[in-house]
XYZ file of C-alpha atoms in Angstrom:
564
model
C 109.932 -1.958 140.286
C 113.065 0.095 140.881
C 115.270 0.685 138.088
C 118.744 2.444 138.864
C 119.826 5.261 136.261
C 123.242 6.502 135.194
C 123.637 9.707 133.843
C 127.244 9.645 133.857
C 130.022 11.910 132.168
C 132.340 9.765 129.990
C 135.400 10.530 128.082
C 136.144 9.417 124.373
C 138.562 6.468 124.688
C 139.098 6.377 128.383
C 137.553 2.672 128.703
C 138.874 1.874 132.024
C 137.469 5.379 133.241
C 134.426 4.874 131.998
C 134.265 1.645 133.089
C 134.775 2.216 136.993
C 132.109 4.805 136.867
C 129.519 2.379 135.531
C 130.789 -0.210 137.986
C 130.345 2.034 140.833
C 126.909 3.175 139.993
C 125.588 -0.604 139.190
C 127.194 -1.106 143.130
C 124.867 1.602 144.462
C 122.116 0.611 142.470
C 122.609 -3.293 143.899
C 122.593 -1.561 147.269
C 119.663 0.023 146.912
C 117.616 -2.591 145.597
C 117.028 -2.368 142.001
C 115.933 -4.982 139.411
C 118.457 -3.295 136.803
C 120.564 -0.329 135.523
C 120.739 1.577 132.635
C 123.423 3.920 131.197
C 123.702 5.826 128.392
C 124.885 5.681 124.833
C 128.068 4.302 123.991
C 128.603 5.111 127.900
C 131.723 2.195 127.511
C 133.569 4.674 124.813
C 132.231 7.628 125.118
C 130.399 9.286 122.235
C 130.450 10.816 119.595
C 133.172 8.326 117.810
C 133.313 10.174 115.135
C 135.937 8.432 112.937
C 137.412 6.954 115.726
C 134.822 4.199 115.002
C 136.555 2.625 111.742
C 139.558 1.966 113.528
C 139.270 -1.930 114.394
C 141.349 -1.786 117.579
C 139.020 0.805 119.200
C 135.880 -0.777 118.760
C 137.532 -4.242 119.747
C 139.364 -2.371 123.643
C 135.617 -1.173 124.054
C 134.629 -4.831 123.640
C 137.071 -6.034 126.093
C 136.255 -3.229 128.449
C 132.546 -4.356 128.007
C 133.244 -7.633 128.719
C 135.580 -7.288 131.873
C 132.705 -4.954 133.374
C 130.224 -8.099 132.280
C 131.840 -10.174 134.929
C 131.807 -7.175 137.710
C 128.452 -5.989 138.459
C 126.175 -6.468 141.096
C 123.105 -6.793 139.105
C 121.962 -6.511 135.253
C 122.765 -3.288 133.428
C 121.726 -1.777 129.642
C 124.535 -0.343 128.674
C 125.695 1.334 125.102
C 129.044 0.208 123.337
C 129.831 0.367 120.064
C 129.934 -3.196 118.030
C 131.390 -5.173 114.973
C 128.445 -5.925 112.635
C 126.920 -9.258 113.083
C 128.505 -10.673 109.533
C 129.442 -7.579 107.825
C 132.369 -5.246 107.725
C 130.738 -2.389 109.388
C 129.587 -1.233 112.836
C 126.854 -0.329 115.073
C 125.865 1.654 117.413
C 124.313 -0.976 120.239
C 122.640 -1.375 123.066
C 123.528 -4.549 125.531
C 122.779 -6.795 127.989
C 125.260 -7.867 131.407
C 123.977 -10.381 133.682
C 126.045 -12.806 135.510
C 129.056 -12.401 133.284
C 127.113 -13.213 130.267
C 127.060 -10.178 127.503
C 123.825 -10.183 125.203
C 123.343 -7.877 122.151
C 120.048 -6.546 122.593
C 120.082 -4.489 119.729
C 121.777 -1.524 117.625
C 120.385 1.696 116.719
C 118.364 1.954 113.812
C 117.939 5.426 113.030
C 120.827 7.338 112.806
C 120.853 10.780 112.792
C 122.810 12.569 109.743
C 122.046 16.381 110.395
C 123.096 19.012 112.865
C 125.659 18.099 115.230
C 125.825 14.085 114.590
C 126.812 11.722 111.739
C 125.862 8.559 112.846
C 124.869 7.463 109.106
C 128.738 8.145 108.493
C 129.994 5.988 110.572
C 127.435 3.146 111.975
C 125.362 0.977 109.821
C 121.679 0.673 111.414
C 120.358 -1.731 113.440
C 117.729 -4.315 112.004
C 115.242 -4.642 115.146
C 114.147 -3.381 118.553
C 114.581 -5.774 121.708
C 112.114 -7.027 124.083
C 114.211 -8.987 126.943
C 112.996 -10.599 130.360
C 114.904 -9.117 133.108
C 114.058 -10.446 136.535
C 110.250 -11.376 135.123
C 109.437 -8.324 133.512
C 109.569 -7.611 129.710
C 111.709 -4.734 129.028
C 111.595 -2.938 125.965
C 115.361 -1.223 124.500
C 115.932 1.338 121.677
C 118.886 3.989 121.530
C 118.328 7.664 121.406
C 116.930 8.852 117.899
C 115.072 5.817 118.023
C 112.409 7.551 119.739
C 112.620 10.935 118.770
C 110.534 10.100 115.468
C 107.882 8.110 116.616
C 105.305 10.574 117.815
C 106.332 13.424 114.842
C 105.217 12.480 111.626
C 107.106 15.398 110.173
C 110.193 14.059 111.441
C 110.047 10.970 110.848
C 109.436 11.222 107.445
C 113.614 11.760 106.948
C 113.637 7.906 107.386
C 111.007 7.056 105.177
C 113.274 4.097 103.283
C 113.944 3.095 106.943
C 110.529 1.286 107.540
C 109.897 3.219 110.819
C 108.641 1.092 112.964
C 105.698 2.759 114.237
C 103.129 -0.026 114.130
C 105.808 -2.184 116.004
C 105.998 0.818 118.891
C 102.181 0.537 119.172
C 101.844 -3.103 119.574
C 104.176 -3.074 122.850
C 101.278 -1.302 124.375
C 100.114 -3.237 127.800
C 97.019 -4.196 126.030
C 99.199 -6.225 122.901
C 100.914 -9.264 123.008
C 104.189 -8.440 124.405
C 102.883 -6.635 127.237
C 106.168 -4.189 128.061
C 106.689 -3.314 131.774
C 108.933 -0.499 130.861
C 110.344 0.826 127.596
C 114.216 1.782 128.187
C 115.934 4.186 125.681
C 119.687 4.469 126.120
C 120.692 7.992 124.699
C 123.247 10.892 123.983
C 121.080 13.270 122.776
C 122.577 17.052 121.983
C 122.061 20.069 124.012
C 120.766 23.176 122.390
C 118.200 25.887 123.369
C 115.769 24.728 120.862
C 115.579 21.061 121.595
C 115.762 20.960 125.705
C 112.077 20.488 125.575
C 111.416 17.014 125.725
C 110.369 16.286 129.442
C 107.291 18.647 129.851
C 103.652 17.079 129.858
C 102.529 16.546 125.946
C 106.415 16.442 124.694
C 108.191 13.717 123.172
C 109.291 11.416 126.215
C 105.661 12.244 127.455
C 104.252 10.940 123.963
C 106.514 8.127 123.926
C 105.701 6.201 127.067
C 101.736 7.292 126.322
C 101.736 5.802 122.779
C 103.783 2.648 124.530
C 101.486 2.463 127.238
C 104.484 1.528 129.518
C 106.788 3.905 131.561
C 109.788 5.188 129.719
C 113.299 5.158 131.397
C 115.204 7.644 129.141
C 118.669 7.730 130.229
C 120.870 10.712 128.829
C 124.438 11.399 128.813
C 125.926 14.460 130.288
C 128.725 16.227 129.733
C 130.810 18.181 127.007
C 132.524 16.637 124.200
C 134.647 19.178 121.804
C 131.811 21.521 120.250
C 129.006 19.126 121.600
C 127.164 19.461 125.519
C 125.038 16.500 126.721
C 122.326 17.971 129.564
C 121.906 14.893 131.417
C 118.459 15.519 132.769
C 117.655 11.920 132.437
C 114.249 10.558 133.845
C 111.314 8.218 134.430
C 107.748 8.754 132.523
C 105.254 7.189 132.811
C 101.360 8.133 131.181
C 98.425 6.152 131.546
C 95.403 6.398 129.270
C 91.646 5.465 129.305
C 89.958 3.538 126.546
C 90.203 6.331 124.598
C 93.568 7.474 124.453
C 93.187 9.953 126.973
C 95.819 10.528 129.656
C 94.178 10.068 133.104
C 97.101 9.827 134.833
C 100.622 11.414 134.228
C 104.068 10.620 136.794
C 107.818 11.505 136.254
C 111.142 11.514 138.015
C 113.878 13.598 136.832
C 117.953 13.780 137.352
C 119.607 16.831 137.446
C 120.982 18.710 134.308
C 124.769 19.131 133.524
C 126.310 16.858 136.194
C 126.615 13.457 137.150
C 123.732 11.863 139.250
C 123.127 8.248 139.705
C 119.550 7.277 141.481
C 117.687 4.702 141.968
C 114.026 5.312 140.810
C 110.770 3.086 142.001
C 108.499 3.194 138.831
C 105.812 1.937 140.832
C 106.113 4.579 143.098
C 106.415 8.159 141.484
C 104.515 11.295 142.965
C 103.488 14.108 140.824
C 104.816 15.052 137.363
C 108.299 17.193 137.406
C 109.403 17.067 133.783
C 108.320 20.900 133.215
C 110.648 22.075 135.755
C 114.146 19.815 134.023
C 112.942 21.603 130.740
C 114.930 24.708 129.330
C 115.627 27.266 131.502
C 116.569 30.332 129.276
C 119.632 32.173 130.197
C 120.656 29.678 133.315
C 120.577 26.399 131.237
C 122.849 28.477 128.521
C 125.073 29.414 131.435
C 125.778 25.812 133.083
C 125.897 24.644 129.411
C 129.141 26.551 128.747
C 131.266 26.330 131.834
C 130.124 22.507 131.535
C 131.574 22.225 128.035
C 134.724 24.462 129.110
C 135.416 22.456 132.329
C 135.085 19.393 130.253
C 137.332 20.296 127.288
C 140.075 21.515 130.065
C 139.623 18.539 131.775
C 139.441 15.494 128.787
C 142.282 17.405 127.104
C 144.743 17.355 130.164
C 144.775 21.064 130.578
C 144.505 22.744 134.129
C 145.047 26.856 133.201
C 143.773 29.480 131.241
C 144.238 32.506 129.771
C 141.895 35.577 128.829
C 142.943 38.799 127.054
C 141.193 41.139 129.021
C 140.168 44.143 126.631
C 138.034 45.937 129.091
C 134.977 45.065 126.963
C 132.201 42.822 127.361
C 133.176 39.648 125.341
C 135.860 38.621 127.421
C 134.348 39.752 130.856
C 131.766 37.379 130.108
C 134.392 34.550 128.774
C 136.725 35.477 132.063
C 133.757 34.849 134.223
C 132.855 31.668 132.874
C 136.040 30.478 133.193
C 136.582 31.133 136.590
C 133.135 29.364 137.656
C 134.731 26.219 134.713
C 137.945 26.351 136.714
C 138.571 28.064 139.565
C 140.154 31.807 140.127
C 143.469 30.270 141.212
C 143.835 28.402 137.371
C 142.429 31.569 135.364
C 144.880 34.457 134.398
C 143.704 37.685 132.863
C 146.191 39.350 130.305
C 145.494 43.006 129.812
C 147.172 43.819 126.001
C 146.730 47.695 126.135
C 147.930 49.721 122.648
C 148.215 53.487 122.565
C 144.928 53.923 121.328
C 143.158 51.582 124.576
C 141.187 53.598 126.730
C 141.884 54.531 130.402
C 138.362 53.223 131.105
C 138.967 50.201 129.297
C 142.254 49.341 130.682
C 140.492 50.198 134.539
C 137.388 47.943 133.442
C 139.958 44.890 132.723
C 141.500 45.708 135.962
C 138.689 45.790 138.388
C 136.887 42.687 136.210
C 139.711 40.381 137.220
C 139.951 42.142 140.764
C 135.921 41.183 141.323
C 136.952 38.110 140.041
C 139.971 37.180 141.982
C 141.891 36.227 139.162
C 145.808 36.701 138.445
C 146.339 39.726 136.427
C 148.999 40.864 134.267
C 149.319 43.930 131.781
C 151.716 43.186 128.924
C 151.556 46.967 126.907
C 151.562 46.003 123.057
C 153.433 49.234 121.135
C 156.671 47.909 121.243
C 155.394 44.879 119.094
C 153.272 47.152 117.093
C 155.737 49.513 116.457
C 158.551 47.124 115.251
C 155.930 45.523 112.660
C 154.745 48.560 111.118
C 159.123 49.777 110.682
C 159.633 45.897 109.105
C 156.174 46.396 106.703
C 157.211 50.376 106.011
C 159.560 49.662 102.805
C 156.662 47.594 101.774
C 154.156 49.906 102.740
C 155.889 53.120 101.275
C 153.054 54.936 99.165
C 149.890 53.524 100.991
C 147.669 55.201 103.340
C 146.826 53.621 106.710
C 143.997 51.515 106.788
C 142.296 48.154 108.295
C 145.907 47.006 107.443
C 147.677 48.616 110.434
C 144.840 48.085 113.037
C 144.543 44.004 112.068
C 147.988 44.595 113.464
C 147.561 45.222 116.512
C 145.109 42.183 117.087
C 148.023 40.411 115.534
C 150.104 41.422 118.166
C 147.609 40.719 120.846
C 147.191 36.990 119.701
C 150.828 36.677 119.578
C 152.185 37.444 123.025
C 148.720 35.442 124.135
C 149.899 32.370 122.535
C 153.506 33.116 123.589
C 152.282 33.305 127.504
C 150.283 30.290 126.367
C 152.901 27.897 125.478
C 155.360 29.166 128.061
C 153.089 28.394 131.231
C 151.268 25.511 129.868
C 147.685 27.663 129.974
C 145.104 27.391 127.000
C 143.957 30.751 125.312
C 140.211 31.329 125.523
C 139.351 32.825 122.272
C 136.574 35.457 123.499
C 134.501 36.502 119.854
C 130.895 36.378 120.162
C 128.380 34.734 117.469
C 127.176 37.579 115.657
C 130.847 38.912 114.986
C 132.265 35.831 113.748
C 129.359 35.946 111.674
C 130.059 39.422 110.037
C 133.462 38.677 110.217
C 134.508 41.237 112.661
C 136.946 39.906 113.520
C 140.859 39.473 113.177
C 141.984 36.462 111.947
C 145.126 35.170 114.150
C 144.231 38.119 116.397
C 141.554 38.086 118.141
C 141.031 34.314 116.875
C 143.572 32.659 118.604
C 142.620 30.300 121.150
C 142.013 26.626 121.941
C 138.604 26.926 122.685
C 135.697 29.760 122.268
C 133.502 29.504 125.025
C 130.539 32.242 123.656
C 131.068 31.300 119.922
C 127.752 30.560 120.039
C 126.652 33.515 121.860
C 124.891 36.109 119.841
C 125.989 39.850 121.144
C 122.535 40.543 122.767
C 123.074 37.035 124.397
C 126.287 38.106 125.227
C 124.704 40.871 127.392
C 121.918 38.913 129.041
C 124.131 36.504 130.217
C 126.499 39.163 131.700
C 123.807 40.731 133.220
C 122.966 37.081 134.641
C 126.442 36.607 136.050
C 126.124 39.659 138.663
C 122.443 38.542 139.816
C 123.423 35.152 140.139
C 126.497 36.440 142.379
C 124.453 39.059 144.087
C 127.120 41.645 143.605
C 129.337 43.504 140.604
C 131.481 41.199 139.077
C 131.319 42.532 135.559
C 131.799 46.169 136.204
C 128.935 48.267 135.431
C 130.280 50.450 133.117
C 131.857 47.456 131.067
C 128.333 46.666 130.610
C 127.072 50.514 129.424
C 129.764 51.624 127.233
C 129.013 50.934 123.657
C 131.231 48.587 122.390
C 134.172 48.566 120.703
C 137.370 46.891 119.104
C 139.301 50.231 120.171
C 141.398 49.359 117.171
C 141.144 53.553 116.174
C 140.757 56.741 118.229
C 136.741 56.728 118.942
C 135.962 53.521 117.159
C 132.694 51.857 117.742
C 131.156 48.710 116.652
C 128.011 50.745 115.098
C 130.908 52.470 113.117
C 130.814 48.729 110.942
C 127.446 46.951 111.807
C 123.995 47.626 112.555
C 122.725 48.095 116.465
C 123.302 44.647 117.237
C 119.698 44.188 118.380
C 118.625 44.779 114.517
C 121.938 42.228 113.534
C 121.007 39.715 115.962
C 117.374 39.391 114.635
C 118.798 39.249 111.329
C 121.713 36.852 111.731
C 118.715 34.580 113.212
C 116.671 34.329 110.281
C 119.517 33.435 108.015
C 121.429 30.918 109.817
C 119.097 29.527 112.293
C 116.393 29.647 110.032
C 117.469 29.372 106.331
C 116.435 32.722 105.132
C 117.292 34.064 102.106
C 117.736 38.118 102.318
C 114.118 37.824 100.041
C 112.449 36.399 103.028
C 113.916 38.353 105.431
C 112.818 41.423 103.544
C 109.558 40.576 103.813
C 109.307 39.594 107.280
C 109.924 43.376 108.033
C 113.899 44.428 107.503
C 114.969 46.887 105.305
C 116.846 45.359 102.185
C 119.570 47.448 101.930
C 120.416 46.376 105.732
C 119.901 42.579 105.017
C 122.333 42.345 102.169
C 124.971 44.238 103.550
C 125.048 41.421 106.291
C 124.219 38.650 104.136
C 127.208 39.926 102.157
C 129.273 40.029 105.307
C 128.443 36.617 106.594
C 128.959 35.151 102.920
C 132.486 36.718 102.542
C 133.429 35.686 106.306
C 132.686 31.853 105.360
C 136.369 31.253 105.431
C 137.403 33.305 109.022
C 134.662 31.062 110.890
C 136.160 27.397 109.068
C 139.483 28.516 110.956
C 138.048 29.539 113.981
C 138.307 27.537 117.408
C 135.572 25.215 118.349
C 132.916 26.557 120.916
C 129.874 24.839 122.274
C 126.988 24.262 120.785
C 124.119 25.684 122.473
C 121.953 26.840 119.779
C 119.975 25.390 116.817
C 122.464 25.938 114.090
C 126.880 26.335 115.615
C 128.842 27.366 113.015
C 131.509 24.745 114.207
C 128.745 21.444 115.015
C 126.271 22.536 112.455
C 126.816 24.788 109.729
C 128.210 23.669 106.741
C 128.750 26.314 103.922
C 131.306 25.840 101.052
C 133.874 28.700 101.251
C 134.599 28.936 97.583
C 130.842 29.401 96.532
C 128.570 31.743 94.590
C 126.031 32.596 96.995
C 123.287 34.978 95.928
C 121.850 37.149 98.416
C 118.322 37.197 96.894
C-alpha cells in the first residue's frame, strides 16, 4: 500500500498558494502510484487561524478553495480545512475527504489544545467522532493532531477528562476488532520546541500510537514558521507489530526531512529498518534550522526581502547577523555599526570583520551627534541631577532610532538582537535595543546564545564569528568598563535559574532548595517580575523552547507577585 505524504509549508490566507502546492504533490503522488495523499492541518488556510477563524468570509474562500482543488486531483487526498459547524454557529477544525470531485467531512478535531502556544478551544468547537472511511478497499482510520497526543499518556490526557477520551474507541480499531484499520492517518500541525521534538523514536508517542492501534500510523506534520510559532515537518510512517501479548516483535518507520518541504511517496508494506531516532531532536542543529526557518518564513509571508542588524561588536547580534544571512542571503542582509564615544576599538573591529566573514553590506553610522543633541534638549530638565541609567538608555535610544530610520527608508526590517535571559531581567532598553520587527534569539538563553555561535563556525569550518567576539566578556558598553556581571549573575548561574522559574514554575522557595543561594534567586525573581511589562512590548521571536515569553507565557503586568 503506498500512501503519498505532504509535508508542505503553507501561508495563513494564501488559498490559491496553498492550493497549487497540494495539487502538485497529489500529481506526483498519482505518478508514483499511490492509493491516497495526506496533508496536514488546515494545510487549505494555513494554521494557526487564530481569530481569523470567526470571520465568516475566511472560513467560507477556504471552502471554495477546498472545493475547486476537490475537482483537480489525480487521486484521493486527506486534507485539513477549517469548517462551518454542522448546525451550529461555530467552527471546526476538520479533516476531509476529495475523491472524484466529491468533498466528504470525515471528521473535526476533538481535542483542542488550550495551553502553550495554541488556542484551539478559543476559536474551534470540537469535533463529535473519529472517522473510519474505505479508500480504494482499505479502512482508513483519520484524527487531527492532539487527537493522538493523549492517548498513550494518562497524565495528559487527563486535561480532557469532560471530553470522554476516546481511548476504548482507539483500542477497538486494533486489526484483531471489528473495524479492522489498514492504517490510522493523523493530519497535524504540531509545535516545534526542544522539549517536545521527541515523538518519532522507538517507545514514543507515534511509536505507542500505531502499537496500541495495531495498524501503521501515517502522521503527517506541517512545516514551516508562522509569526512566533515553527512547524518541524519531520512527518513519517510507523508501523509496530505485537505478539499475543502486547509485545512489539516487529518495529518499521519512514521519515521526511525536518524544516523543509518534502513530498514522498511511502510503501507501508514495504519499510526497512526503524529511522524515527535519527528525525528526533538534534540539540543545537535542530535549534539552528528552527530559527533561520522561522526568520526566512516571517521575511517571506510578510513581503519583506532585506534586513538590518546593529552590529555592536558583541555576541547577540553576531549570532542574529549570522542567522540572517543563512535566512536570507548576504546580498539582502546589511550590518549597521552604531558606535558612541564610549564603544570600544575592539568592538567596533569585531562588528567590522563579523560582517566582512560574513559578506554582508556594512555601514558605520557614529551616534554622538544624536546623543549629544538629546542630552542639550533634556539639560534644562535635567539641571540638578546626577548622571545615571538615564543618560546611557539614551544612547540605545539613539541606536534604535537611526535603525528604524535606515529601516523605513530602504524598505529593510530591523532584527531586534536581545537574548532570552536579558529580556528576562530586563536588561534591556526599551525602544533601544528593542526595536525590531522580529527577534530571532528571543528565545535563546545567553549560554545558548554561545553554543550556537560556537556551532555557526564548526558548521562553516572556518571563523565567521570572530574569536575574540566570542571571549570578551560581555557587555552593553553603555559606560567606560561596563560589564554584564556589573548587573547580573555569571550567566551560567542566571541561565539555570531563569530555567526553573519560567520553564518550570518555580517559586524562588523551590529554587532555594534545589541548591541556589536565596539572596541570588530573588534578586532575579525580582528582576524578571518588574520586567513583565518590557517583554509584553517586545517583538515576537520563535518559539523554540518549552515556555516563549511571546507564544507561551502569560503573566499579568500589573500584579502582586511574591517571590517566596
Amino acid at each position: 500500500m503506498k500512501i503519498g505524504i505532504g509535508q508542505i509549508n503553507t501561508r495563513i490566507g494564501d488559498f490559491g498558494a496553498n492550493v497549487k502546492k497540494i495539487l502538485d504533490a497529489s500529481k506526483k503522488f498519482a505518478r508514483e502510484g499511490a492509493l491516497f495523499g495526506v496533508f496536514p492541518e488546515c494545510a487549505i488556510s494555513g494554521y494557526p487561524l487564530k481569530d481569523l477563524v470567526f470571520y465568516g468570509r475566511f472560513v467560507d474562500e477556504a471552502q471554495a478553495a477546498m472545493k475547486k482543488l476537490a475537482g483537480e486531483v489525480p487521486l484521493p487526498i486527506i486534507v485539513g480545512c477549517p469548517s462551518r459547524r454542522r448546525g451550529a454557529i461555530g467552527f471546526e477544525n476538520s479533516a476531509y475527504l476529495l475523491e472524484r470531485g466529491e468533498v466528504k467531512m470525515l471528521c473535526g478535531k476533538r481535542l483542542l489544545p488550550n495551553y502553550g502556544a495554541l488556542n484551539d478551544a478559543r476559536n474551534f468547537d470540537p469535533g463529535e467522532e473519529f472517522c473510519v472511511e474505505e479508500i480504494g478497499g482499505r479502512k482508513v482510520g483519520v484524527c487531527i493532531c492532539e487527537d493522538i497526543w493523549t492517548l498513550p499518556q494518562v497524565s495528559t490526557a487527563a486535561r480532557y477528562a469532560d471530553k470522554k477520551l476516546p481511548l476504548d474507541f482507539f483500542a477497538s480499531l486494533n486489526r484483531g476488532g471489528a473495524l479492522g484499520l489498514s492504517v490510522l492517518v493523523n493530519i497535524s500541525a504540531s509545535v516545534f520546541s526542544s522539549s517536545n521534538d521527541t515523538v518519532r523514536r522507538r517507545g514514543g508517542l507515534l511509536w505507542e500510537v500505531s502499537k496500541l492501534v495495531g495498524a501503521p500510523l501515517v502522521w503527517c506534520n506541517l512545516v514551516g514558521g508562522a509569526d512566533d510559532i515553527v512547524f518541524a515537518g519531520g512527518s513519517g510512517v510507523f508501523s509496530v507489530e505485537v505478539d499475543a501479548e502486547g509485545r512489539a516483535v516487529s518495529e518499521r518507520s519512514k521519515c521526511l526531512e525536518k524544516f523543509r518541504e518534502e513530498n514522498l511517496v511511502v510503501d507501508v508494506s514495504d519499510m526497512e529498518g526503524y529511522d524515527g531516532d535519527a528525525f528526533d531532536f538534534r540539540g543545537d542543529a535542530d535549534l539552528y534550522r528552527a530559527i533561520v526557518l522561522a526568520l526566512r518564513d516571517f521575511m517571506r509571508k510578510c513581503g519583506l526581502k532585506k534586513a538590518l542588524v546593529g552590529l555592536s561588536g558583541g555576541i547577540d547580534s553576531a549570532l542574529v547577523a549570522a542567522l540572517a544571512v543563512d535566512a536570507l542571503g548576504a546580498d539582502n542582509v546589511t550590518g549597521l555599526s552604531l558606535p558612541s564615544k564610549i564603544s570600544s576599538e575592539h568592538s567596533k573591529d569585531d562588528a567590522r570583520l563579523l560582517a566582512g566573514n560574513l559578506g554582508i553590506e556594512f555601514r558605520t553610522v557614529p551616534i554622538s551627534g544624536v546623543v549629544e543633541a538629546a542630552e542639550a534638549a533634556l539639560s534644562p530638565m535635567f539641571k540638578g541631577f546626577e548622571r545615571d541609567v538615564t543618560e546611557e538608555n539614551i544612547q540605545s535610544r539613539a541606536r534604535g532610532l537611526l535603525l528604524m530610520a535606515a529601516s523605513n527608508k530602504f524598505g529593510a526590517a530591523v532584527l531586534a538582537t536581545g537574548n532570552k535571559s536579558e529580556c528576562a531581567v530586563g536588561y534591556c532598553t526599551l525602544y533601544g535595543d528593542t526595536c525590531g520587527a522580529f527577534a530571532p534569539i528571543s528565545d535563546l538563553y545567553k549560554t545558548e546564545v554561545y553554543r550556537l555561535s560556537r556551532y555557526v563556525n564548526e558548521r562553516a569550518g572556518r571563523e565567521i564569528i570572530p574569536q575574540n567576539t566570542m571571549d570578551k566578556p560581555p557587555s552593553a558598553e553603555l559606560r567606560p568598563g561596563q560589564k554584564d556581571e556589573d548587573s547580573l549573575p555569571p550567566y551560567d548561574l542566571l541561565d539555570a535559574i531563569l530555567r526553573m522559574h519560567i520553564e518550570e514554575y518555580k517559586s524562588a522557595s523551590e529554587i532555594v532548595e534545589a541548591g541556589f543561594d536565596r539572596e541570588v534567586v530573588e534578586e532575579v525573581l525580582g528582576k524578571v517580575a518588574r520586567a513583565e511589562y518590557k517583554r509584553t512590548q517586545y517583538p515576537i521571536g520563535p518559539k523554540i523552547s518549552a515556555v516563549a515569553y511571546s507564544a507561551d507565557r502569560k503573566i499579568p503586568v500589573a500584579a502582586r507577585r511574591g517571590l517566596e
